[in-house]
């Protein structure tokens, strides 16, 4: 009877853990989608601005053409690379915190 109870408790814990991972993954995907939407909205705004400038040039052919500035830097990381770097830093930070917690627990006197 005890083995059945331990089995069901273990199964419940495993299920909760899997649900937590699924929710975390969904939140991560949601953040990525929101970021991508913001990026696309920004790009759309730049394209609209360029279209307006081109229409203005067509309507006023004698007017000098102003060069269009590129907003992307050559050394700029893609959004996915930035996210991967952030995830790596978060994992490293978590490991450092665990290590510090272990060291503090060793230094504290046992009660």
Tab-separated table of N, CA and C in Angstrom:
chain	number	residue	atom	x	y	z
A	1	UNK	N	0.822	-1.179	0.000
A	1	UNK	CA	0.000	0.000	0.000
A	1	UNK	C	0.879	1.261	0.000
A	2	UNK	N	1.936	1.227	0.761
A	2	UNK	CA	2.855	2.372	0.833
A	2	UNK	C	3.542	2.586	-0.507
A	3	UNK	N	3.874	1.519	-1.198
A	3	UNK	CA	4.545	1.624	-2.500
A	3	UNK	C	3.600	2.292	-3.508
A	4	UNK	N	2.333	1.937	-3.481
A	4	UNK	CA	1.361	2.563	-4.381
A	4	UNK	C	1.257	4.059	-4.101
A	5	UNK	N	1.202	4.407	-2.849
A	5	UNK	CA	1.080	5.809	-2.456
A	5	UNK	C	2.309	6.590	-2.912
A	6	UNK	N	3.498	6.050	-2.707
A	6	UNK	CA	4.738	6.708	-3.138
A	6	UNK	C	4.759	6.832	-4.661
A	7	UNK	N	4.312	5.781	-5.341
A	7	UNK	CA	4.261	5.810	-6.808
A	7	UNK	C	3.362	6.939	-7.297
A	8	UNK	N	2.145	7.058	-6.722
A	8	UNK	CA	1.206	8.082	-7.153
A	8	UNK	C	1.713	9.489	-6.810
A	9	UNK	N	2.339	9.632	-5.672
A	9	UNK	CA	2.915	10.931	-5.302
A	9	UNK	C	4.038	11.291	-6.267
A	10	UNK	N	4.883	10.333	-6.575
A	10	UNK	CA	5.961	10.567	-7.539
A	10	UNK	C	5.424	10.925	-8.910
A	11	UNK	N	4.377	10.223	-9.318
A	11	UNK	CA	3.747	10.501	-10.614
A	11	UNK	C	3.144	11.902	-10.629
A	12	UNK	N	2.535	12.307	-9.526
A	12	UNK	CA	1.962	13.640	-9.416
A	12	UNK	C	3.048	14.718	-9.467
A	13	UNK	N	4.135	14.481	-8.776
A	13	UNK	CA	5.255	15.430	-8.800
A	13	UNK	C	5.818	15.545	-10.218
A	14	UNK	N	5.988	14.430	-10.884
A	14	UNK	CA	6.483	14.437	-12.267
A	14	UNK	C	5.533	15.203	-13.177
A	15	UNK	N	4.241	14.980	-13.024
A	15	UNK	CA	3.247	15.686	-13.825
A	15	UNK	C	3.315	17.198	-13.580
A	16	UNK	N	3.422	17.603	-12.319
A	16	UNK	CA	3.522	19.035	-11.991
A	16	UNK	C	4.783	19.642	-12.590
A	17	UNK	N	5.875	18.915	-12.523
A	17	UNK	CA	7.136	19.388	-13.084
A	17	UNK	C	7.015	19.567	-14.595
A	18	UNK	N	6.402	18.603	-15.281
A	18	UNK	CA	6.204	18.705	-16.729
A	18	UNK	C	5.288	19.872	-17.088
A	19	UNK	N	4.265	20.095	-16.290
A	19	UNK	CA	3.368	21.237	-16.529
A	19	UNK	C	4.118	22.554	-16.366
A	20	UNK	N	4.975	22.629	-15.372
A	20	UNK	CA	5.775	23.832	-15.148
A	20	UNK	C	6.678	24.101	-16.336
A	21	UNK	N	7.300	23.072	-16.861
A	21	UNK	CA	8.166	23.231	-18.030
A	21	UNK	C	7.346	23.696	-19.234
A	22	UNK	N	6.167	23.130	-19.413
A	22	UNK	CA	5.323	23.513	-20.543
A	22	UNK	C	4.898	24.973	-20.448
A	23	UNK	N	4.518	25.419	-19.256
A	23	UNK	CA	4.122	26.811	-19.061
A	23	UNK	C	5.312	27.736	-19.296
A	24	UNK	N	6.473	27.357	-18.795
A	24	UNK	CA	7.678	28.155	-18.988
A	24	UNK	C	8.024	28.285	-20.468
A	25	UNK	N	7.918	27.184	-21.197
A	25	UNK	CA	8.191	27.205	-22.637
A	25	UNK	C	7.184	28.089	-23.364
A	26	UNK	N	5.936	28.011	-22.971
A	26	UNK	CA	4.903	28.834	-23.596
A	26	UNK	C	5.162	30.316	-23.342
A	27	UNK	N	5.590	30.657	-22.124
A	27	UNK	CA	5.896	32.044	-21.807
A	27	UNK	C	7.088	32.527	-22.622
A	28	UNK	N	8.098	31.686	-22.771
A	28	UNK	CA	9.269	32.043	-23.562
A	28	UNK	C	8.874	32.279	-25.011
A	29	UNK	N	8.048	31.407	-25.562
A	29	UNK	CA	7.593	31.576	-26.934
A	29	UNK	C	6.776	32.852	-27.082
A	30	UNK	N	5.953	33.150	-26.090
A	30	UNK	CA	5.147	34.360	-26.118
A	30	UNK	C	6.038	35.602	-26.127
A	31	UNK	N	7.083	35.590	-25.313
A	31	UNK	CA	8.016	36.725	-25.261
A	31	UNK	C	8.714	36.876	-26.603
A	32	UNK	N	9.131	35.773	-27.188
A	32	UNK	CA	9.782	35.832	-28.498
A	32	UNK	C	8.838	36.392	-29.555
A	33	UNK	N	7.574	35.952	-29.524
A	33	UNK	CA	6.605	36.436	-30.499
A	33	UNK	C	6.350	37.931	-30.334
A	34	UNK	N	6.201	38.374	-29.093
A	34	UNK	CA	5.985	39.797	-28.849
A	34	UNK	C	7.172	40.616	-29.343
A	35	UNK	N	8.357	40.142	-29.086
A	35	UNK	CA	9.556	40.842	-29.536
A	35	UNK	C	9.616	40.882	-31.058
A	36	UNK	N	9.283	39.770	-31.684
A	36	UNK	CA	9.298	39.711	-33.154
A	36	UNK	C	8.239	40.643	-33.739
A	37	UNK	N	7.067	40.715	-33.118
A	37	UNK	CA	6.017	41.626	-33.582
A	37	UNK	C	6.495	43.069	-33.474
A	38	UNK	N	7.117	43.422	-32.349
A	38	UNK	CA	7.649	44.780	-32.191
A	38	UNK	C	8.681	45.087	-33.271
A	39	UNK	N	9.532	44.115	-33.555
A	39	UNK	CA	10.561	44.287	-34.578
A	39	UNK	C	9.916	44.493	-35.954
A	40	UNK	N	8.884	43.704	-36.259
A	40	UNK	CA	8.192	43.841	-37.541
A	40	UNK	C	7.456	45.177	-37.648
A	41	UNK	N	6.856	45.628	-36.543
A	41	UNK	CA	6.197	46.932	-36.558
A	41	UNK	C	7.193	48.048	-36.826
A	42	UNK	N	8.357	47.947	-36.236
A	42	UNK	CA	9.409	48.940	-36.464
A	42	UNK	C	9.863	48.924	-37.924
A	43	UNK	N	10.039	47.732	-38.465
A	43	UNK	CA	10.442	47.602	-39.866
A	43	UNK	C	9.361	48.165	-40.788
A	44	UNK	N	8.107	47.902	-40.474
A	44	UNK	CA	6.997	48.428	-41.269
A	44	UNK	C	7.005	49.953	-41.250
A	45	UNK	N	7.276	50.526	-40.110
A	45	UNK	CA	7.346	51.981	-39.999
A	45	UNK	C	8.460	52.544	-40.885
A	46	UNK	N	9.613	51.874	-40.896
A	46	UNK	CA	10.728	52.318	-41.753
A	46	UNK	C	10.357	52.207	-43.232
A	47	UNK	N	9.689	51.124	-43.601
A	47	UNK	CA	9.287	50.936	-44.997
A	47	UNK	C	8.282	52.009	-45.405
A	48	UNK	N	7.326	52.298	-44.538
A	48	UNK	CA	6.351	53.357	-44.838
A	48	UNK	C	7.050	54.699	-45.016
A	49	UNK	N	8.014	54.966	-44.173
A	49	UNK	CA	8.770	56.210	-44.278
A	49	UNK	C	9.516	56.281	-45.617
A	50	UNK	N	10.112	55.189	-46.026
A	50	UNK	CA	10.822	55.160	-47.306
A	50	UNK	C	9.855	55.340	-48.474
A	51	UNK	N	8.680	54.731	-48.386
A	51	UNK	CA	7.679	54.887	-49.444
A	51	UNK	C	7.250	56.351	-49.540
A	52	UNK	N	7.008	56.971	-48.401
A	52	UNK	CA	6.621	58.382	-48.393
A	52	UNK	C	7.715	59.238	-49.017
A	53	UNK	N	8.956	58.954	-48.687
A	53	UNK	CA	10.087	59.705	-49.234
A	53	UNK	C	10.176	59.510	-50.746
A	54	UNK	N	9.992	58.281	-51.211
A	54	UNK	CA	10.039	58.005	-52.649
A	54	UNK	C	8.881	58.691	-53.383
A	55	UNK	N	7.692	58.667	-52.792
A	55	UNK	CA	6.555	59.359	-53.402
A	55	UNK	C	6.820	60.852	-53.497
A	56	UNK	N	7.435	61.394	-52.460
A	56	UNK	CA	7.784	62.812	-52.468
A	56	UNK	C	8.795	63.118	-53.578
A	57	UNK	N	9.749	62.237	-53.789
A	57	UNK	CA	10.736	62.430	-54.854
A	57	UNK	C	10.081	62.373	-56.233
A	58	UNK	N	9.095	61.493	-56.397
A	58	UNK	CA	8.405	61.378	-57.677
A	58	UNK	C	7.602	62.655	-57.960
A	59	UNK	N	6.954	63.175	-56.929
A	59	UNK	CA	6.131	64.372	-57.087
A	59	UNK	C	6.974	65.639	-57.220
A	60	UNK	N	8.181	65.645	-56.693
A	60	UNK	CA	9.091	66.800	-56.763
A	60	UNK	C	10.428	66.338	-57.338
A	61	UNK	N	10.521	66.145	-58.652
A	61	UNK	CA	11.724	65.554	-59.243
A	61	UNK	C	12.973	66.434	-59.116
A	62	UNK	N	12.856	67.727	-58.921
A	62	UNK	CA	14.029	68.594	-58.842
A	62	UNK	C	14.659	68.626	-57.458
A	63	UNK	N	14.009	68.043	-56.513
A	63	UNK	CA	14.477	68.076	-55.132
A	63	UNK	C	15.628	67.089	-54.929
A	64	UNK	N	16.699	67.464	-54.175
A	64	UNK	CA	17.813	66.525	-53.948
A	64	UNK	C	17.378	65.339	-53.089
A	65	UNK	N	18.028	64.211	-53.310
A	65	UNK	CA	17.698	62.965	-52.607
A	65	UNK	C	18.545	62.855	-51.346
A	66	UNK	N	17.875	62.625	-50.214
A	66	UNK	CA	18.581	62.419	-48.945
A	66	UNK	C	18.861	60.930	-48.782
A	67	UNK	N	20.090	60.563	-48.399
A	67	UNK	CA	20.389	59.132	-48.228
A	67	UNK	C	19.622	58.550	-47.050
A	68	UNK	N	19.245	57.288	-47.189
A	68	UNK	CA	18.529	56.570	-46.135
A	68	UNK	C	19.555	55.897	-45.233
A	69	UNK	N	19.393	56.104	-43.916
A	69	UNK	CA	20.318	55.512	-42.955
A	69	UNK	C	19.883	54.096	-42.613
A	70	UNK	N	20.852	53.221	-42.507
A	70	UNK	CA	20.561	51.853	-42.082
A	70	UNK	C	20.605	51.801	-40.565
A	71	UNK	N	19.605	51.177	-39.959
A	71	UNK	CA	19.553	51.120	-38.491
A	71	UNK	C	20.289	49.910	-37.937
A	72	UNK	N	20.570	48.934	-38.773
A	72	UNK	CA	21.241	47.718	-38.289
A	72	UNK	C	22.753	47.931	-38.275
A	73	UNK	N	23.368	47.606	-37.168
A	73	UNK	CA	24.819	47.687	-37.055
A	73	UNK	C	25.438	46.371	-37.491
A	74	UNK	N	26.625	46.404	-38.106
A	74	UNK	CA	27.210	45.142	-38.578
A	74	UNK	C	27.538	44.164	-37.465
A	75	UNK	N	27.831	44.662	-36.272
A	75	UNK	CA	28.205	43.780	-35.161
A	75	UNK	C	27.014	43.451	-34.262
A	76	UNK	N	25.829	43.907	-34.632
A	76	UNK	CA	24.653	43.679	-33.808
A	76	UNK	C	24.213	42.213	-33.888
A	77	UNK	N	23.913	41.626	-32.728
A	77	UNK	CA	23.466	40.236	-32.671
A	77	UNK	C	21.990	40.160	-33.030
A	78	UNK	N	21.606	39.045	-33.610
A	78	UNK	CA	20.190	38.842	-33.912
A	78	UNK	C	19.444	38.651	-32.594
A	79	UNK	N	18.142	38.794	-32.675
A	79	UNK	CA	17.314	38.653	-31.481
A	79	UNK	C	17.452	37.264	-30.872
A	80	UNK	N	17.519	36.250	-31.712
A	80	UNK	CA	17.665	34.878	-31.214
A	80	UNK	C	19.008	34.690	-30.500
A	81	UNK	N	20.078	35.281	-31.058
A	81	UNK	CA	21.396	35.182	-30.414
A	81	UNK	C	21.396	35.915	-29.080
A	82	UNK	N	20.736	37.074	-29.032
A	82	UNK	CA	20.652	37.817	-27.778
A	82	UNK	C	19.888	37.010	-26.735
A	83	UNK	N	18.800	36.375	-27.156
A	83	UNK	CA	18.011	35.564	-26.225
A	83	UNK	C	18.817	34.373	-25.718
A	84	UNK	N	19.557	33.723	-26.613
A	84	UNK	CA	20.396	32.593	-26.209
A	84	UNK	C	21.452	33.035	-25.199
A	85	UNK	N	22.061	34.198	-25.446
A	85	UNK	CA	23.055	34.722	-24.515
A	85	UNK	C	22.429	35.022	-23.155
A	86	UNK	N	21.234	35.609	-23.181
A	86	UNK	CA	20.542	35.913	-21.936
A	86	UNK	C	20.195	34.640	-21.173
A	87	UNK	N	19.746	33.616	-21.891
A	87	UNK	CA	19.414	32.341	-21.243
A	87	UNK	C	20.662	31.718	-20.611
A	88	UNK	N	21.785	31.784	-21.309
A	88	UNK	CA	23.040	31.245	-20.776
A	88	UNK	C	23.435	31.989	-19.508
A	89	UNK	N	23.327	33.313	-19.537
A	89	UNK	CA	23.664	34.107	-18.351
A	89	UNK	C	22.738	33.783	-17.184
A	90	UNK	N	21.463	33.581	-17.458
A	90	UNK	CA	20.516	33.252	-16.393
A	90	UNK	C	20.862	31.912	-15.753
A	91	UNK	N	21.219	30.934	-16.567
A	91	UNK	CA	21.593	29.617	-16.040
A	91	UNK	C	22.858	29.722	-15.204
A	92	UNK	N	23.851	30.466	-15.706
A	92	UNK	CA	25.096	30.643	-14.960
A	92	UNK	C	24.833	31.348	-13.629
A	93	UNK	N	23.964	32.351	-13.649
A	93	UNK	CA	23.625	33.071	-12.426
A	93	UNK	C	22.956	32.135	-11.421
A	94	UNK	N	22.056	31.308	-11.904
A	94	UNK	CA	21.368	30.364	-11.021
A	94	UNK	C	22.363	29.391	-10.383
A	95	UNK	N	23.318	28.906	-11.168
A	95	UNK	CA	24.334	28.005	-10.629
A	95	UNK	C	25.203	28.711	-9.594
A	96	UNK	N	25.552	29.971	-9.870
A	96	UNK	CA	26.352	30.737	-8.909
A	96	UNK	C	25.586	30.941	-7.603
A	97	UNK	N	24.298	31.225	-7.694
A	97	UNK	CA	23.478	31.427	-6.496
A	97	UNK	C	23.408	30.135	-5.694
A	98	UNK	N	23.232	29.023	-6.368
A	98	UNK	CA	23.198	27.728	-5.654
A	98	UNK	C	24.510	27.465	-4.933
A	99	UNK	N	25.610	27.750	-5.619
A	99	UNK	CA	26.922	27.538	-5.014
A	99	UNK	C	27.087	28.425	-3.783
A	100	UNK	N	26.664	29.682	-3.882
A	100	UNK	CA	26.758	30.592	-2.740
A	100	UNK	C	25.855	30.144	-1.595
A	101	UNK	N	24.676	29.633	-1.922
A	101	UNK	CA	23.779	29.136	-0.880
A	101	UNK	C	24.407	27.955	-0.151
A	102	UNK	N	25.064	27.071	-0.892
A	102	UNK	CA	25.732	25.928	-0.266
A	102	UNK	C	26.862	26.395	0.645
A	103	UNK	N	27.621	27.381	0.183
A	103	UNK	CA	28.728	27.898	0.995
A	103	UNK	C	28.218	28.567	2.265
A	104	UNK	N	27.115	29.312	2.153
A	104	UNK	CA	26.549	29.974	3.323
A	104	UNK	C	26.026	28.936	4.307
A	105	UNK	N	25.385	27.898	3.808
A	105	UNK	CA	24.851	26.873	4.702
A	105	UNK	C	25.982	26.127	5.415
A	106	UNK	N	27.134	26.006	4.776
A	106	UNK	CA	28.284	25.373	5.423
A	106	UNK	C	28.877	26.282	6.506
A	107	UNK	N	28.810	27.584	6.274
A	107	UNK	CA	29.387	28.526	7.227
A	107	UNK	C	28.473	28.782	8.428
A	108	UNK	N	27.159	28.641	8.241
A	108	UNK	CA	26.229	28.874	9.325
A	108	UNK	C	26.310	27.730	10.323
A	109	UNK	N	26.218	28.063	11.607
A	109	UNK	CA	26.248	26.980	12.611
A	109	UNK	C	24.965	26.170	12.560
A	110	UNK	N	25.102	24.879	12.752
A	110	UNK	CA	23.927	23.998	12.780
A	110	UNK	C	23.169	24.218	14.052
A	111	UNK	N	21.842	24.286	13.935
A	111	UNK	CA	21.020	24.526	15.126
A	111	UNK	C	20.415	23.260	15.638
